PDB file of C-alpha atoms in Angstrom:
ATOM      1  CA  MET A   1    -104.564  21.338 -26.726  1.00  0.00           C
ATOM      2  CA  MET A   2    -103.479  18.256 -24.690  1.00  0.00           C
ATOM      3  CA  ASP A   3    -104.717  17.481 -21.207  1.00  0.00           C
ATOM      4  CA  ILE A   4    -103.070  15.102 -18.741  1.00  0.00           C
ATOM      5  CA  HIS A   5    -105.011  12.103 -20.088  1.00  0.00           C
ATOM      6  CA  GLN A   6    -103.675  12.659 -23.601  1.00  0.00           C
ATOM      7  CA  ILE A   7    -100.154  13.260 -22.269  1.00  0.00           C
ATOM      8  CA  LEU A   8    -100.259   9.957 -20.353  1.00  0.00           C
ATOM      9  CA  LYS A   9    -101.055   8.175 -23.637  1.00  0.00           C
ATOM     10  CA  GLN A  10     -97.963   9.703 -25.286  1.00  0.00           C
ATOM     11  CA  LEU A  11     -95.292   9.683 -22.573  1.00  0.00           C
ATOM     12  CA  PRO A  12     -94.184   6.553 -20.702  1.00  0.00           C
ATOM     13  CA  HIS A  13     -93.296   8.643 -17.623  1.00  0.00           C
ATOM     14  CA  ARG A  14     -95.385   8.368 -14.474  1.00  0.00           C
ATOM     15  CA  TYR A  15     -95.313   9.934 -11.004  1.00  0.00           C
ATOM     16  CA  PRO A  16     -92.952  11.199  -9.722  1.00  0.00           C
ATOM     17  CA  ILE A  17     -91.071  11.842 -12.979  1.00  0.00           C
ATOM     18  CA  LEU A  18     -93.918  12.956 -15.255  1.00  0.00           C
ATOM     19  CA  LEU A  19     -93.230  16.687 -15.475  1.00  0.00           C
ATOM     20  CA  VAL A  20     -95.732  17.976 -18.058  1.00  0.00           C
ATOM     21  CA  ASP A  21     -99.271  18.729 -16.874  1.00  0.00           C
ATOM     22  CA  ARG A  22    -100.771  20.319 -19.989  1.00  0.00           C
ATOM     23  CA  VAL A  23     -99.936  21.343 -23.541  1.00  0.00           C
ATOM     24  CA  VAL A  24    -101.474  24.703 -24.435  1.00  0.00           C
ATOM     25  CA  ALA A  25    -100.058  25.116 -27.961  1.00  0.00           C
ATOM     26  CA  LEU A  26     -98.479  22.784 -30.484  1.00  0.00           C
ATOM     27  CA  GLU A  27     -97.472  23.388 -34.077  1.00  0.00           C
ATOM     28  CA  LYS A  28     -96.284  20.137 -35.647  1.00  0.00           C
ATOM     29  CA  GLY A  29     -92.717  20.329 -36.868  1.00  0.00           C
ATOM     30  CA  LYS A  30     -92.178  23.683 -35.179  1.00  0.00           C
ATOM     31  CA  SER A  31     -92.980  24.307 -31.519  1.00  0.00           C
ATOM     32  CA  ILE A  32     -94.803  23.390 -28.348  1.00  0.00           C
ATOM     33  CA  ARG A  33     -95.840  25.281 -25.226  1.00  0.00           C
ATOM     34  CA  ALA A  34     -96.323  23.074 -22.166  1.00  0.00           C
ATOM     35  CA  LEU A  35     -97.039  23.706 -18.493  1.00  0.00           C
ATOM     36  CA  LYS A  36     -95.784  22.204 -15.250  1.00  0.00           C
ATOM     37  CA  ASN A  37     -97.604  23.274 -12.097  1.00  0.00           C
ATOM     38  CA  VAL A  38     -95.034  23.118  -9.317  1.00  0.00           C
ATOM     39  CA  THR A  39     -96.482  22.222  -5.908  1.00  0.00           C
ATOM     40  CA  ILE A  40     -95.012  21.780  -2.447  1.00  0.00           C
ATOM     41  CA  ASN A  41     -96.072  18.117  -2.701  1.00  0.00           C
ATOM     42  CA  GLU A  42     -93.296  17.345  -5.222  1.00  0.00           C
ATOM     43  CA  PRO A  43     -91.132  14.583  -3.685  1.00  0.00           C
ATOM     44  CA  PHE A  44     -87.830  16.368  -4.398  1.00  0.00           C
ATOM     45  CA  PHE A  45     -88.695  19.370  -2.216  1.00  0.00           C
ATOM     46  CA  THR A  46     -88.199  17.436   1.038  1.00  0.00           C
ATOM     47  CA  GLY A  47     -84.476  17.275   0.326  1.00  0.00           C
ATOM     48  CA  HIS A  48     -83.869  20.161  -2.105  1.00  0.00           C
ATOM     49  CA  PHE A  49     -83.849  22.184   0.137  1.00  0.00           C
ATOM     50  CA  PRO A  50     -85.872  21.722   3.350  1.00  0.00           C
ATOM     51  CA  HIS A  51     -85.299  25.339   4.454  1.00  0.00           C
ATOM     52  CA  ARG A  52     -85.938  26.853   0.975  1.00  0.00           C
ATOM     53  CA  PRO A  53     -87.533  24.459  -1.548  1.00  0.00           C
ATOM     54  CA  VAL A  54     -86.167  24.822  -5.097  1.00  0.00           C
ATOM     55  CA  MET A  55     -86.926  22.645  -8.136  1.00  0.00           C
ATOM     56  CA  PRO A  56     -83.685  20.949  -9.253  1.00  0.00           C
ATOM     57  CA  GLY A  57     -82.350  22.313 -12.530  1.00  0.00           C
ATOM     58  CA  VAL A  58     -81.980  18.836 -13.998  1.00  0.00           C
ATOM     59  CA  LEU A  59     -85.730  18.340 -13.534  1.00  0.00           C
ATOM     60  CA  ILE A  60     -86.462  21.598 -15.350  1.00  0.00           C
ATOM     61  CA  LEU A  61     -84.353  20.254 -18.232  1.00  0.00           C
ATOM     62  CA  GLU A  62     -86.209  16.925 -18.022  1.00  0.00           C
ATOM     63  CA  ALA A  63     -89.557  18.736 -18.176  1.00  0.00           C
ATOM     64  CA  MET A  64     -88.433  20.541 -21.347  1.00  0.00           C
ATOM     65  CA  ALA A  65     -87.249  17.214 -22.821  1.00  0.00           C
ATOM     66  CA  GLN A  66     -90.660  15.680 -22.127  1.00  0.00           C
ATOM     67  CA  ALA A  67     -92.291  18.588 -23.940  1.00  0.00           C
ATOM     68  CA  ALA A  68     -89.820  18.039 -26.807  1.00  0.00           C
ATOM     69  CA  ALA A  69     -90.830  14.364 -26.934  1.00  0.00           C
ATOM     70  CA  LEU A  70     -94.499  15.335 -27.233  1.00  0.00           C
ATOM     71  CA  LEU A  71     -93.598  17.672 -30.100  1.00  0.00           C
ATOM     72  CA  SER A  72     -91.598  14.919 -31.829  1.00  0.00           C
ATOM     73  CA  PHE A  73     -94.393  12.363 -31.544  1.00  0.00           C
ATOM     74  CA  ALA A  74     -96.981  14.840 -32.846  1.00  0.00           C
ATOM     75  CA  THR A  75     -94.680  15.854 -35.715  1.00  0.00           C
ATOM     76  CA  GLN A  76     -94.160  12.224 -36.748  1.00  0.00           C
ATOM     77  CA  GLY A  77     -97.808  11.321 -36.159  1.00  0.00           C
ATOM     78  CA  VAL A  78     -96.862   8.414 -33.888  1.00  0.00           C
ATOM     79  CA  THR A  79     -97.896   7.165 -30.484  1.00  0.00           C
ATOM     80  CA  PRO A  80     -94.948   5.390 -28.869  1.00  0.00           C
ATOM     81  CA  ASP A  81     -95.447   1.883 -27.548  1.00  0.00           C
ATOM     82  CA  ASP A  82     -93.711  -0.182 -24.860  1.00  0.00           C
ATOM     83  CA  LYS A  83     -90.867  -0.883 -27.278  1.00  0.00           C
ATOM     84  CA  THR A  84     -90.038   2.805 -27.870  1.00  0.00           C
ATOM     85  CA  VAL A  85     -87.902   4.969 -25.602  1.00  0.00           C
ATOM     86  CA  TYR A  86     -87.083   8.636 -26.109  1.00  0.00           C
ATOM     87  CA  TYR A  87     -83.588   9.390 -24.768  1.00  0.00           C
ATOM     88  CA  PHE A  88     -81.594  12.524 -24.093  1.00  0.00           C
ATOM     89  CA  ALA A  89     -78.641  12.634 -26.496  1.00  0.00           C
ATOM     90  CA  GLY A  90     -77.154  15.920 -25.287  1.00  0.00           C
ATOM     91  CA  ILE A  91     -77.643  19.224 -23.534  1.00  0.00           C
ATOM     92  CA  ASP A  92     -75.781  22.355 -24.578  1.00  0.00           C
ATOM     93  CA  GLY A  93     -75.744  25.882 -23.224  1.00  0.00           C
ATOM     94  CA  ALA A  94     -77.930  25.188 -20.194  1.00  0.00           C
ATOM     95  CA  ARG A  95     -78.357  28.320 -18.100  1.00  0.00           C
ATOM     96  CA  PHE A  96     -80.430  28.798 -14.973  1.00  0.00           C
ATOM     97  CA  LYS A  97     -81.655  32.348 -14.456  1.00  0.00           C
ATOM     98  CA  ARG A  98     -84.063  32.138 -11.506  1.00  0.00           C
ATOM     99  CA  PRO A  99     -85.149  29.505  -9.002  1.00  0.00           C
ATOM    100  CA  VAL A 100     -88.405  27.621  -9.499  1.00  0.00           C
ATOM    101  CA  GLU A 101     -90.320  27.288  -6.230  1.00  0.00           C
ATOM    102  CA  PRO A 102     -93.547  25.733  -4.966  1.00  0.00           C
ATOM    103  CA  GLY A 103     -96.558  27.600  -6.327  1.00  0.00           C
ATOM    104  CA  ASP A 104     -94.823  28.535  -9.588  1.00  0.00           C
ATOM    105  CA  GLN A 105     -96.153  27.552 -12.985  1.00  0.00           C
ATOM    106  CA  LEU A 106     -93.339  26.578 -15.316  1.00  0.00           C
ATOM    107  CA  VAL A 107     -94.178  27.556 -18.910  1.00  0.00           C
ATOM    108  CA  MET A 108     -91.973  25.692 -21.361  1.00  0.00           C
ATOM    109  CA  ASP A 109     -91.510  26.824 -24.950  1.00  0.00           C
ATOM    110  CA  VAL A 110     -89.638  24.297 -27.049  1.00  0.00           C
ATOM    111  CA  THR A 111     -88.868  24.740 -30.747  1.00  0.00           C
ATOM    112  CA  LEU A 112     -87.589  22.118 -33.142  1.00  0.00           C
ATOM    113  CA  GLU A 113     -84.348  23.410 -34.635  1.00  0.00           C
ATOM    114  CA  ARG A 114     -83.419  20.381 -36.744  1.00  0.00           C
ATOM    115  CA  ALA A 115     -84.030  16.666 -37.237  1.00  0.00           C
ATOM    116  CA  LYS A 116     -81.340  14.590 -38.913  1.00  0.00           C
ATOM    117  CA  ALA A 117     -80.497  10.883 -38.822  1.00  0.00           C
ATOM    118  CA  GLY A 118     -82.882  10.242 -35.944  1.00  0.00           C
ATOM    119  CA  ILE A 119     -81.399  12.996 -33.752  1.00  0.00           C
ATOM    120  CA  TYR A 120     -83.662  15.912 -32.899  1.00  0.00           C
ATOM    121  CA  LYS A 121     -82.272  19.244 -31.745  1.00  0.00           C
ATOM    122  CA  PHE A 122     -84.471  21.672 -29.819  1.00  0.00           C
ATOM    123  CA  LYS A 123     -84.202  25.075 -28.230  1.00  0.00           C
ATOM    124  CA  GLY A 124     -85.995  25.189 -24.892  1.00  0.00           C
ATOM    125  CA  VAL A 125     -86.886  28.114 -22.664  1.00  0.00           C
ATOM    126  CA  ALA A 126     -88.709  27.674 -19.357  1.00  0.00           C
ATOM    127  CA  ARG A 127     -90.304  30.721 -17.754  1.00  0.00           C
ATOM    128  CA  VAL A 128     -92.113  31.647 -14.564  1.00  0.00           C
ATOM    129  CA  ASN A 129     -94.259  34.793 -14.819  1.00  0.00           C
ATOM    130  CA  GLU A 130     -92.511  35.749 -18.075  1.00  0.00           C
ATOM    131  CA  GLU A 131     -89.083  35.573 -16.356  1.00  0.00           C
ATOM    132  CA  VAL A 132     -86.643  33.093 -17.890  1.00  0.00           C
ATOM    133  CA  ALA A 133     -85.881  30.330 -15.386  1.00  0.00           C
ATOM    134  CA  CYS A 134     -83.872  28.078 -17.690  1.00  0.00           C
ATOM    135  CA  GLU A 135     -82.763  27.874 -21.294  1.00  0.00           C
ATOM    136  CA  ALA A 136     -80.877  25.155 -23.144  1.00  0.00           C
ATOM    137  CA  GLU A 137     -80.363  23.337 -26.406  1.00  0.00           C
ATOM    138  CA  LEU A 138     -81.605  19.767 -26.109  1.00  0.00           C
ATOM    139  CA  MET A 139     -80.785  16.802 -28.313  1.00  0.00           C
ATOM    140  CA  CYS A 140     -82.958  13.710 -28.180  1.00  0.00           C
ATOM    141  CA  THR A 141     -83.373  10.450 -30.042  1.00  0.00           C
ATOM    142  CA  MET A 142     -86.000   7.736 -30.239  1.00  0.00           C
ATOM    143  CA  ARG A 143     -84.876   4.117 -29.971  1.00  0.00           C
ATOM    144  CA  ARG A 144     -86.585   0.752 -30.204  1.00  0.00           C
ATOM    145  CA  ILE A 145     -85.904  -1.602 -27.311  1.00  0.00           C
ATOM    146  CA  ASP A 146     -86.401  -5.370 -27.070  1.00  0.00           C
TER     147      ASP A 146
END
């Protein structure tokens, strides 16, 4: 549905913070399924933790927010420019159910729950091998910058 080249045109993020590798399903105004292939080469693994590498939970949430941004842009039919930033506005009910380790593929399912006054609310679930790794409600907003 979207390869890395298309994702790079939509998201301003770049290495090492770009956390979506592919979009495999997208229904405008409803949902997105995106993938993050987790490798031992990720820069955070050298310090988190050297004896047992684990993807930080905040980065799992960030990956889901990036997927949510892709859903928002597709829903609105826009491609953001250098004057547009997509910010986190809130995170509720975040729960971490299993660690995400090198070699895992993080499958993120994000659904749009509501959009009102420029604030978008999503439900995100990230899984590894069908096991829930993280779930949360995410709120995001798009802002113009000068």
